[in-house]
Tab-separated table of C-alpha atoms in Angstrom:
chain	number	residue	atom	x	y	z
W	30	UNK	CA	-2.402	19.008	26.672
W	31	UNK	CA	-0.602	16.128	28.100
W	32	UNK	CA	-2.457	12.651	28.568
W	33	UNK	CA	-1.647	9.212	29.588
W	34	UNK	CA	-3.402	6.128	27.653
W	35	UNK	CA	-1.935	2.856	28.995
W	36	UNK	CA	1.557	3.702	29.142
W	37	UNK	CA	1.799	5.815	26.353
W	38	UNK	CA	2.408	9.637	27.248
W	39	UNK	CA	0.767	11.666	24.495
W	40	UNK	CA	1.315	15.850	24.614
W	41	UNK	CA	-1.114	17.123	22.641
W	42	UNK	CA	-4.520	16.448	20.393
W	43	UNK	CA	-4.788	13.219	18.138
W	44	UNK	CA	-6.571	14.163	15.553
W	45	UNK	CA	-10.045	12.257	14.494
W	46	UNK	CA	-8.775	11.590	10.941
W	47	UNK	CA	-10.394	8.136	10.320
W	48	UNK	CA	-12.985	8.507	7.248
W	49	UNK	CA	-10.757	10.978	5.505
W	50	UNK	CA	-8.580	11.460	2.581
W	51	UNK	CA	-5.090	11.501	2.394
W	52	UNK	CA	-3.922	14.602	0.139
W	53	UNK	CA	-0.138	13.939	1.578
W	54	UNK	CA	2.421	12.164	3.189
W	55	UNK	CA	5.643	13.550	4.078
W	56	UNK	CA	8.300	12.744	6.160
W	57	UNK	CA	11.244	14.944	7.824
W	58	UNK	CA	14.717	12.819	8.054
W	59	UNK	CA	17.017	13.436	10.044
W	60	UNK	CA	21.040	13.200	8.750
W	61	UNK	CA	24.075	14.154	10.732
W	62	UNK	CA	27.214	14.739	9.144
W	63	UNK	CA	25.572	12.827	5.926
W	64	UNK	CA	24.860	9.686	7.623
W	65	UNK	CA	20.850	8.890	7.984
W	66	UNK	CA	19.763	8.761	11.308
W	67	UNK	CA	15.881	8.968	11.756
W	68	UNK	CA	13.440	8.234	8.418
W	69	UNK	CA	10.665	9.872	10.649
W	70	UNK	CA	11.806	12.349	12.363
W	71	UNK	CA	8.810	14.169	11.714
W	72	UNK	CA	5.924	12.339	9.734
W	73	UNK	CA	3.386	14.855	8.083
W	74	UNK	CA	-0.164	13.986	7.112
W	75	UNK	CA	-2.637	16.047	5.356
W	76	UNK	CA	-6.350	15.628	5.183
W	77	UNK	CA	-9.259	18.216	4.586
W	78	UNK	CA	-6.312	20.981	3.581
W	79	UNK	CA	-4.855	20.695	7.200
W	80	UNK	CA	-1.299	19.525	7.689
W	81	UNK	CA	-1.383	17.424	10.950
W	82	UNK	CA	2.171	17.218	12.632
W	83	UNK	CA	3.233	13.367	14.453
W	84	UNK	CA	6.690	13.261	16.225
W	85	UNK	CA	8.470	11.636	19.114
W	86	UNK	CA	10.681	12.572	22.219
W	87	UNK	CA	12.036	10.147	24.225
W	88	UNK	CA	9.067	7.673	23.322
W	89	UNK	CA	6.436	10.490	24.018
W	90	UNK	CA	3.941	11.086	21.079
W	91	UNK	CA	3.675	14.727	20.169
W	92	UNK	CA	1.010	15.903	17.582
W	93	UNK	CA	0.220	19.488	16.199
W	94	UNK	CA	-1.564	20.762	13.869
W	95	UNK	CA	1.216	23.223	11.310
W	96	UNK	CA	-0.628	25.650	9.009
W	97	UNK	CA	2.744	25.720	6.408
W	98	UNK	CA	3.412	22.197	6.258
W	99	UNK	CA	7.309	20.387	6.039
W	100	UNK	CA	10.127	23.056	5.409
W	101	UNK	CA	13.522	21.379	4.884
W	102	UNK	CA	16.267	22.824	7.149
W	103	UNK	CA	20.183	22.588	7.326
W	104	UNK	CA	23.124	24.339	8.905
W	105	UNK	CA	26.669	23.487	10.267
W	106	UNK	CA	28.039	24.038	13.727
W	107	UNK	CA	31.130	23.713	15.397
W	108	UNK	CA	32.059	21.495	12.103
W	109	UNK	CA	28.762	19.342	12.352
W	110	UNK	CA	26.431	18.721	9.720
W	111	UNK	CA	22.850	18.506	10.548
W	112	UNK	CA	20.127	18.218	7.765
W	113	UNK	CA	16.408	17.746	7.993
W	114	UNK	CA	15.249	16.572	4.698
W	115	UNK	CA	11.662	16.154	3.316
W	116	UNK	CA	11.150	13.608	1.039
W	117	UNK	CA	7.097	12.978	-0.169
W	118	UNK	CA	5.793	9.372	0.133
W	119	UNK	CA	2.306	9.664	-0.202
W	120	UNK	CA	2.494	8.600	-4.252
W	121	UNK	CA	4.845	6.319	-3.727
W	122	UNK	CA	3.104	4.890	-0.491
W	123	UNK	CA	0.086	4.678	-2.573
W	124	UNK	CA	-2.314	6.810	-0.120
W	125	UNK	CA	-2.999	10.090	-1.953
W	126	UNK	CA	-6.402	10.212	-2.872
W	127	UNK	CA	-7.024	7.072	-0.234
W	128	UNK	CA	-9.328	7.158	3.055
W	129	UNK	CA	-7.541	6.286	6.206
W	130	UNK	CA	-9.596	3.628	8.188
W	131	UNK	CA	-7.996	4.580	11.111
W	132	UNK	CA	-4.631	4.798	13.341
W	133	UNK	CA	-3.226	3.138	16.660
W	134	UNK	CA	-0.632	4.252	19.066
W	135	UNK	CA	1.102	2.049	21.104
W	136	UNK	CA	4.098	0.279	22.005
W	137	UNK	CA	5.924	-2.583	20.990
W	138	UNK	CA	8.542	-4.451	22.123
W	139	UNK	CA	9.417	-1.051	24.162
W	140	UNK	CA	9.325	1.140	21.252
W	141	UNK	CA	6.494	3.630	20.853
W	142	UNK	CA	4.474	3.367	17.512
W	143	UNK	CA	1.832	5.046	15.676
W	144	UNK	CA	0.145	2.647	12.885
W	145	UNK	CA	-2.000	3.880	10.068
W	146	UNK	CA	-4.354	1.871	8.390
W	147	UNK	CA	-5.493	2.984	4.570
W	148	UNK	CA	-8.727	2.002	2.824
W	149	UNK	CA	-6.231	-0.146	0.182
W	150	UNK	CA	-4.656	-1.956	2.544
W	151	UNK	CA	-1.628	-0.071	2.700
W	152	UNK	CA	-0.653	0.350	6.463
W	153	UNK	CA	2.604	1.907	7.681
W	154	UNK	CA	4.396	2.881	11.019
W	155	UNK	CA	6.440	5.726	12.450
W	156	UNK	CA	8.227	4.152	15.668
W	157	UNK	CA	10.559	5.537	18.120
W	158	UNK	CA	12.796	4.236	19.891
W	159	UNK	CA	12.755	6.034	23.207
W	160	UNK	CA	16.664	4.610	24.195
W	161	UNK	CA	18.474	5.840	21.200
W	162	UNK	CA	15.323	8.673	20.477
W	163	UNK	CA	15.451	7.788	16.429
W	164	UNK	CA	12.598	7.145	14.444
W	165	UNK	CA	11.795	5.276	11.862
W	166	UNK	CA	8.853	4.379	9.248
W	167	UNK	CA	7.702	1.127	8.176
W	168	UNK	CA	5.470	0.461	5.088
W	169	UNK	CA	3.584	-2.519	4.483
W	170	UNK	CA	2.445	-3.014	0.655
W	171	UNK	CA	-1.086	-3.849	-0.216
């Protein structure tokens, strides 16, 4: 399902999370040829057992629902490198076991962001940049 709110172009279903749980937080990077280009390619959130999918395209939010949850991938062609790692943040974030009060998507300063807000006070940020298409995640410590 693609929607509009504001400017933002959304494809698919944001999911009512606020009032639940966190049981993970994972992120996908993105490296080519070794060097780190996106720390959110793919941001992965799990509450009630469900793994809930967030990633950008060009600025456009994308969210699915993924019963199997991150899977690291890797593979060289035409002597390129390209490696999507998954490293787990939730711990170190400091949201397992935390309720999310809630999340906003919108953009700033012309990149696209989504913005979660935890029941500690932790609050982070996948943004995209919709000229270059990375993405990156930005934590902000209770």
């Amino acid at each position: 399902m693609w929607r509009s709110l504001g400017s933002l172009e959304i494809n698919g279903d944001p999911p009512d999370l606020a009032g639940r749980v966190c049981e993970r937080l994972v992120f996908s990077e993105y490296r080519y040829n070794g060097a780190l280009e996106d720390t959110a390619h793919q941001t992965f959130l799990r509450f009630d057992g469900i793994w809930h999918l967030l990633y950008f395209d060009c600025g456009m939010i994308f969210w699915r629902t993924d019963e199997d949850g991150p899977t690291p991938v890797a593979w060289s062609e035409d002597g390129s490198d390209f490696d999507f790692s998954v490293v787990d943040l939730g711990n170190e974030f400091g949201v397992v076991g935390v309720q999310l009060v809630g999340y906003d998507m919108d953009i700033r300063l012309g990149e696209t962001a989504v913005t979660f807000r935890f029941d500690n006070g932790v609050t982070f940020s996948a943004i995209n940049d919709p000229g270059s298409d990375r993405s990156r995640r930005e934590i902000l410590p209770r």
